[in-house]
Coordinates of C-alpha atoms and ligand atoms in Angstrom, one line a residue:
Chain A
M1 CA 0.6 14.5 -27.4
P2 CA -3.1 14.3 -27.5
A3 CA -4.7 11.9 -25.0
L4 CA -6.5 9.2 -26.6
K5 CA -9.1 9.7 -23.9
D6 CA -9.1 11.7 -20.7
E7 CA -11.0 11.6 -17.3
M8 CA -10.4 13.7 -14.0
L9 CA -11.3 12.6 -10.7
P10 CA -11.7 14.5 -7.0
I11 CA -9.5 13.8 -4.3
R12 CA -11.1 14.9 -1.3
A13 CA -11.6 11.6 1.3
D14 CA -9.9 8.7 1.9
S15 CA -12.7 6.9 -0.1
D16 CA -11.7 9.0 -3.0
I17 CA -8.2 7.2 -2.6
V18 CA -9.8 3.7 -3.0
L19 CA -11.3 5.3 -6.2
V20 CA -8.0 6.4 -8.0
R21 CA -6.8 3.4 -7.2
Q22 CA -9.9 1.5 -8.6
A23 CA -9.5 3.6 -11.8
A24 CA -5.3 3.5 -12.0
R25 CA -6.3 0.0 -12.2
S26 CA -8.9 -0.4 -14.9
W27 CA -6.7 1.9 -16.9
S28 CA -3.7 0.2 -16.7
I29 CA -5.5 -2.5 -17.8
D30 CA -6.9 -1.0 -20.9
A31 CA -3.6 0.4 -22.2
G32 CA -2.7 -3.6 -21.9
F33 CA -0.1 -3.4 -18.9
S34 CA 1.0 -6.4 -17.0
L35 CA -0.5 -7.3 -13.4
V36 CA 3.2 -6.4 -12.1
E37 CA 3.3 -3.2 -14.7
Q38 CA -0.6 -2.5 -13.2
T39 CA 0.3 -3.4 -9.5
K40 CA 3.3 -0.5 -9.9
M41 CA 1.0 2.3 -11.6
V42 CA -1.9 1.6 -9.1
T43 CA 0.8 1.8 -6.0
A44 CA 2.2 4.9 -7.4
A45 CA -1.3 6.4 -8.1
S46 CA -2.2 5.3 -4.2
E47 CA 0.7 7.5 -2.7
L48 CA 0.3 10.0 -4.7
A49 CA -3.2 10.3 -3.9
R50 CA -2.7 10.2 -0.4
N51 CA -0.3 12.9 -0.4
T52 CA -3.1 15.4 -2.5
L53 CA -5.3 14.6 0.1
V54 CA -3.3 14.6 3.3
Y55 CA -0.5 17.4 2.2
G56 CA -2.5 19.5 -0.6
G57 CA -5.8 19.8 1.6
G58 CA -7.5 17.8 -1.5
G59 CA -7.4 18.4 -5.2
T60 CA -7.9 16.2 -8.3
V61 CA -6.2 13.6 -10.2
R62 CA -6.3 13.2 -14.7
L63 CA -6.2 10.1 -15.9
E64 CA -4.8 10.0 -19.9
A65 CA -4.4 6.9 -22.1
L66 CA -1.5 7.6 -24.2
E67 CA -0.3 6.5 -27.4
E68 CA 2.8 7.1 -29.6
N69 CA 4.6 5.4 -31.7
G70 CA 2.0 2.3 -31.5
R71 CA 3.2 2.3 -27.8
R72 CA 0.2 2.7 -25.4
G73 CA 1.0 4.4 -21.8
L74 CA -0.9 6.0 -19.3
R75 CA -0.2 9.6 -17.0
L76 CA -1.9 10.7 -14.3
T77 CA -1.7 13.8 -13.3
F78 CA -2.1 14.6 -9.7
E79 CA -2.9 18.5 -8.3
D80 CA -3.3 20.9 -5.5
R81 CA -3.4 24.2 -4.6
G82 CA -2.1 23.7 -0.8
P83 CA 1.0 25.0 0.7
G84 CA 3.4 23.8 -1.4
I85 CA 6.8 21.8 -1.1
P86 CA 9.8 24.5 -0.1
D87 CA 12.6 21.9 -0.6
L88 CA 11.7 19.7 -3.7
E89 CA 15.3 17.8 -3.4
L90 CA 14.7 17.0 0.3
A91 CA 11.0 15.6 0.2
L92 CA 12.0 13.3 -3.0
R93 CA 14.2 12.0 -0.5
D94 CA 13.7 8.2 0.6
G95 CA 12.7 8.1 4.3
F96 CA 11.7 12.1 4.1
S97 CA 8.3 12.8 5.7
T98 CA 7.1 16.0 7.6
G99 CA 3.7 13.9 8.6
T100 CA 3.8 10.4 10.3
G101 CA 4.2 8.4 7.0
L102 CA 7.6 6.4 6.2
G103 CA 8.8 8.9 3.4
L104 CA 8.3 6.7 0.8
G105 CA 5.5 8.1 -1.6
L106 CA 7.3 10.9 -3.6
S107 CA 10.7 8.8 -3.9
G108 CA 9.4 5.2 -4.2
S109 CA 6.7 6.5 -6.9
R110 CA 9.3 7.8 -9.1
R111 CA 10.9 4.3 -9.2
L112 CA 7.4 2.5 -9.7
V113 CA 7.2 4.5 -13.1
N114 CA 8.9 5.5 -16.5
E115 CA 8.0 9.4 -16.5
F116 CA 8.2 11.8 -13.3
S117 CA 7.9 14.9 -12.5
I118 CA 7.1 17.5 -9.9
E119 CA 6.0 21.1 -9.5
S120 CA 5.2 22.9 -6.7
Q121 CA 4.9 26.9 -5.6
R122 CA 5.0 27.8 -2.5
G123 CA 1.7 29.0 -1.3
E124 CA -0.3 27.9 -4.2
G125 CA 0.2 24.2 -4.5
T126 CA 1.7 21.0 -6.2
R127 CA 1.7 19.5 -9.4
V128 CA 3.0 15.9 -9.9
V129 CA 2.6 14.0 -13.3
I130 CA 3.8 10.4 -13.8
A131 CA 3.6 7.8 -17.1
R132 CA 3.9 4.8 -17.4
W133 CA 4.5 2.8 -20.9
R134 CA 4.3 -0.8 -22.2
Chain B
M1 CA -18.8 1.4 11.2
E2 CA -17.2 -0.7 9.2
R3 CA -14.6 -3.3 10.5
I4 CA -12.5 -5.9 9.4
P5 CA -13.3 -9.3 11.3
I6 CA -10.5 -10.7 13.5
L7 CA -11.2 -14.4 14.3
K8 CA -9.8 -15.7 17.2
M9 CA -8.6 -20.0 17.1
G10 CA -6.9 -21.0 20.5
D11 CA -4.2 -18.0 20.9
F12 CA -4.0 -17.2 17.9
L13 CA -5.9 -14.4 16.0
L14 CA -6.8 -14.8 12.5
V15 CA -7.1 -11.3 9.8
T16 CA -8.2 -12.0 6.2
I17 CA -8.1 -8.7 4.9
Q18 CA -10.5 -9.0 1.6
V19 CA -11.2 -5.6 0.9
D20 CA -9.5 -2.7 -0.9
M21 CA -9.3 -1.0 2.7
H22 CA -9.5 2.9 2.6
D23 CA -6.8 4.2 5.3
R24 CA -9.2 4.4 8.2
L25 CA -10.0 1.2 7.7
A26 CA -6.7 0.1 7.8
M27 CA -6.1 2.1 11.2
T28 CA -9.3 1.0 12.8
L29 CA -7.9 -2.6 12.3
Q30 CA -4.8 -1.5 14.2
D31 CA -6.7 -0.3 16.9
D32 CA -8.9 -3.4 17.2
L33 CA -5.8 -6.2 16.9
T34 CA -4.0 -4.3 19.5
E35 CA -7.1 -4.0 21.8
R36 CA -7.9 -7.8 21.0
I37 CA -4.3 -8.9 21.7
S38 CA -4.0 -7.8 25.0
R39 CA -7.9 -8.3 26.0
T40 CA -7.5 -12.1 25.4
G41 CA -3.5 -12.6 25.2
A42 CA -3.4 -14.2 22.1
H43 CA 0.6 -15.0 21.2
G44 CA 0.5 -15.2 17.9
V45 CA -1.2 -13.3 15.1
L46 CA -1.5 -14.1 11.1
I47 CA -2.7 -11.8 8.5
D48 CA -4.2 -13.2 5.0
I49 CA -3.5 -10.7 2.5
S50 CA -3.9 -12.8 -0.8
S51 CA -6.8 -10.9 -1.8
L52 CA -4.4 -7.6 -1.4
E53 CA -3.9 -6.2 -4.9
I54 CA -1.8 -3.4 -3.6
V55 CA 0.2 -2.7 -0.3
D56 CA 1.5 0.9 -0.4
S57 CA 3.5 3.1 2.1
F58 CA 0.5 3.5 4.1
I59 CA 0.0 0.0 4.2
G60 CA 3.3 -1.1 4.7
R61 CA 3.2 0.9 7.9
M62 CA 0.2 -0.6 9.5
L63 CA 1.3 -4.1 9.1
A64 CA 5.1 -3.1 10.6
N65 CA 2.8 -0.9 13.4
I66 CA 0.7 -4.2 14.4
A67 CA 4.2 -6.5 14.6
G68 CA 5.9 -4.2 16.8
M69 CA 2.7 -3.5 18.9
A70 CA 2.0 -7.1 18.9
R71 CA 5.7 -7.7 20.3
V72 CA 5.3 -5.1 23.2
L73 CA 2.4 -7.8 24.0
D74 CA 4.7 -11.0 23.6
A75 CA 2.6 -11.8 20.4
A76 CA 4.2 -12.9 17.4
T77 CA 2.7 -11.8 13.7
V78 CA 2.7 -13.1 10.5
V79 CA 2.3 -12.0 7.2
V80 CA 1.0 -14.3 5.0
G81 CA -0.2 -14.8 0.9
M82 CA 1.4 -11.6 -0.2
Q83 CA 0.7 -12.2 -4.5
P84 CA 4.3 -11.9 -6.5
A85 CA 3.5 -8.9 -8.5
V86 CA 2.8 -7.0 -4.9
A87 CA 6.2 -8.2 -3.3
I88 CA 8.2 -7.0 -6.6
T89 CA 6.6 -3.6 -6.2
L90 CA 7.4 -3.1 -2.6
V91 CA 11.0 -3.7 -2.9
E92 CA 11.1 -0.8 -5.8
L93 CA 8.9 1.1 -3.5
G94 CA 11.5 0.7 -1.1
L95 CA 9.5 -0.8 1.6
E96 CA 11.4 -3.3 4.2
L97 CA 8.5 -3.6 6.5
P98 CA 11.0 -4.5 9.3
G99 CA 10.2 -7.1 12.6
V100 CA 7.4 -8.5 10.1
R101 CA 7.7 -12.1 9.0
T102 CA 5.9 -13.5 6.3
A103 CA 4.9 -16.6 4.9
L104 CA 3.7 -18.1 1.3
D105 CA 0.7 -19.3 2.3
V106 CA -1.8 -20.1 5.7
D107 CA -0.6 -23.0 6.5
K108 CA 2.9 -22.2 6.1
G109 CA 1.8 -19.3 8.2
M110 CA 0.6 -21.3 11.1
R111 CA 3.8 -23.2 11.3
V112 CA 5.9 -20.1 11.5
L113 CA 3.8 -18.8 14.3
R114 CA 3.9 -22.0 16.4
H115 CA 7.4 -22.3 15.8
A116 CA 8.4 -18.6 17.0
L117 CA 6.0 -19.6 20.3
G118 CA 8.3 -23.0 20.6
R119 CA 5.4 -25.5 19.7
P120 CA 5.6 -27.6 16.5
T121 CA 3.2 -29.2 15.4
P122 CA 2.8 -32.9 16.6
Q123 CA 4.0 -34.3 12.9
E124 CA 6.9 -32.0 13.2
A125 CA 7.2 -33.1 17.0
D126 CA 7.1 -36.7 15.5
A127 CA 9.5 -36.6 12.4
G128 CA 12.1 -34.6 15.2
A129 CA 11.5 -38.1 17.6
E130 CA 12.4 -40.4 14.4
G131 CA 15.3 -38.2 13.4
Ligands
ADP1 N1 1.0 17.8 -2.6 C1 1.7 17.6 -1.7 N2 1.8 19.1 -0.9 C2 2.4 19.4 0.0 N3 3.6 18.6 0.3 C3 3.5 17.4 0.0 C4 2.9 16.9 -0.9 N4 3.4 15.9 -1.6 C5 4.5 15.3 -1.0 N5 4.7 16.8 0.5 C6 5.7 16.6 0.9 O1 6.3 15.6 1.1 C7 7.2 15.1 2.0 C8 7.3 13.3 1.7 O2 6.3 13.1 1.1 P1 6.3 11.1 0.5 O3 7.6 10.5 -0.1 O4 5.2 10.7 0.0 O5 6.3 10.9 2.5 P2 5.5 10.5 3.5 O6 3.9 10.6 2.7 O7 5.3 9.6 4.2 O8 5.4 11.5 4.4 C9 5.9 14.9 2.7 O9 5.8 14.5 4.2 C10 5.5 16.4 2.7 O10 6.0 17.0 3.4
MG2 MG1 3.3 9.7 1.0

């Protein structure tokens, strides 16, 4: 499905996570999301952007405005060329962290969106795709 | 360096978070608050997050850490003003903020702190005397 609009942002520093949150907010508003829907999307974006930076060693996010059968949506794709995730099932468990986090970034953001997919190759990187629909 | 201001009111410390904090700024606030509690002997910390449009697991961890460290330093912490959309999202994210007291606004938060310290307001003390 072709996107109505798309944009790519770098994730290389703390300040980029703030920029990703701001972009996710304004694209959520453009998609017509309610305040709660916006808040869920922005929160998920913040979690995943931080993972891209902290664990992936930096990367990018691609924002895409979607429309399907008159429904509007927003898709975010986070990508890095970091070490990858050896055990996805474990990483998606509530409370699992190899760092100092609460281990809620992946599992929690999955609950905050309508579509969630993750691909990871050891030594090659990680890609997480999320989408929300009105 | 950019910092979030910490105000002192009696033996309470007040923090109003008005910016979308990047992670390092949040860590700095945590350190600054801990240092101020121990230096001033403050017995209460009130954190106003009514301007925050999201609370993710990083900010959640910061709030829980602040409450935990304050407790060790014999101070009570209350977080006030969480927006409803933020609260709904937090629950779905799975964040429980263990040990963090919350209140709807600054007034109620002050009351929670005074209660925690066994110091009801004059009005409440009067009401108690009447009843
Ligand atoms: N982009 C990534 N690259 C490599 N590992 C990752 C990535 N994202 C998540 N992980 C791994 O998955 C674990 C769980 O992530 P998350 O649920 O966000 O919790 P936390 O960030 O608190 O550790 C991380 O501790 C890390 O080991
Ligand atoms: Mg994370």
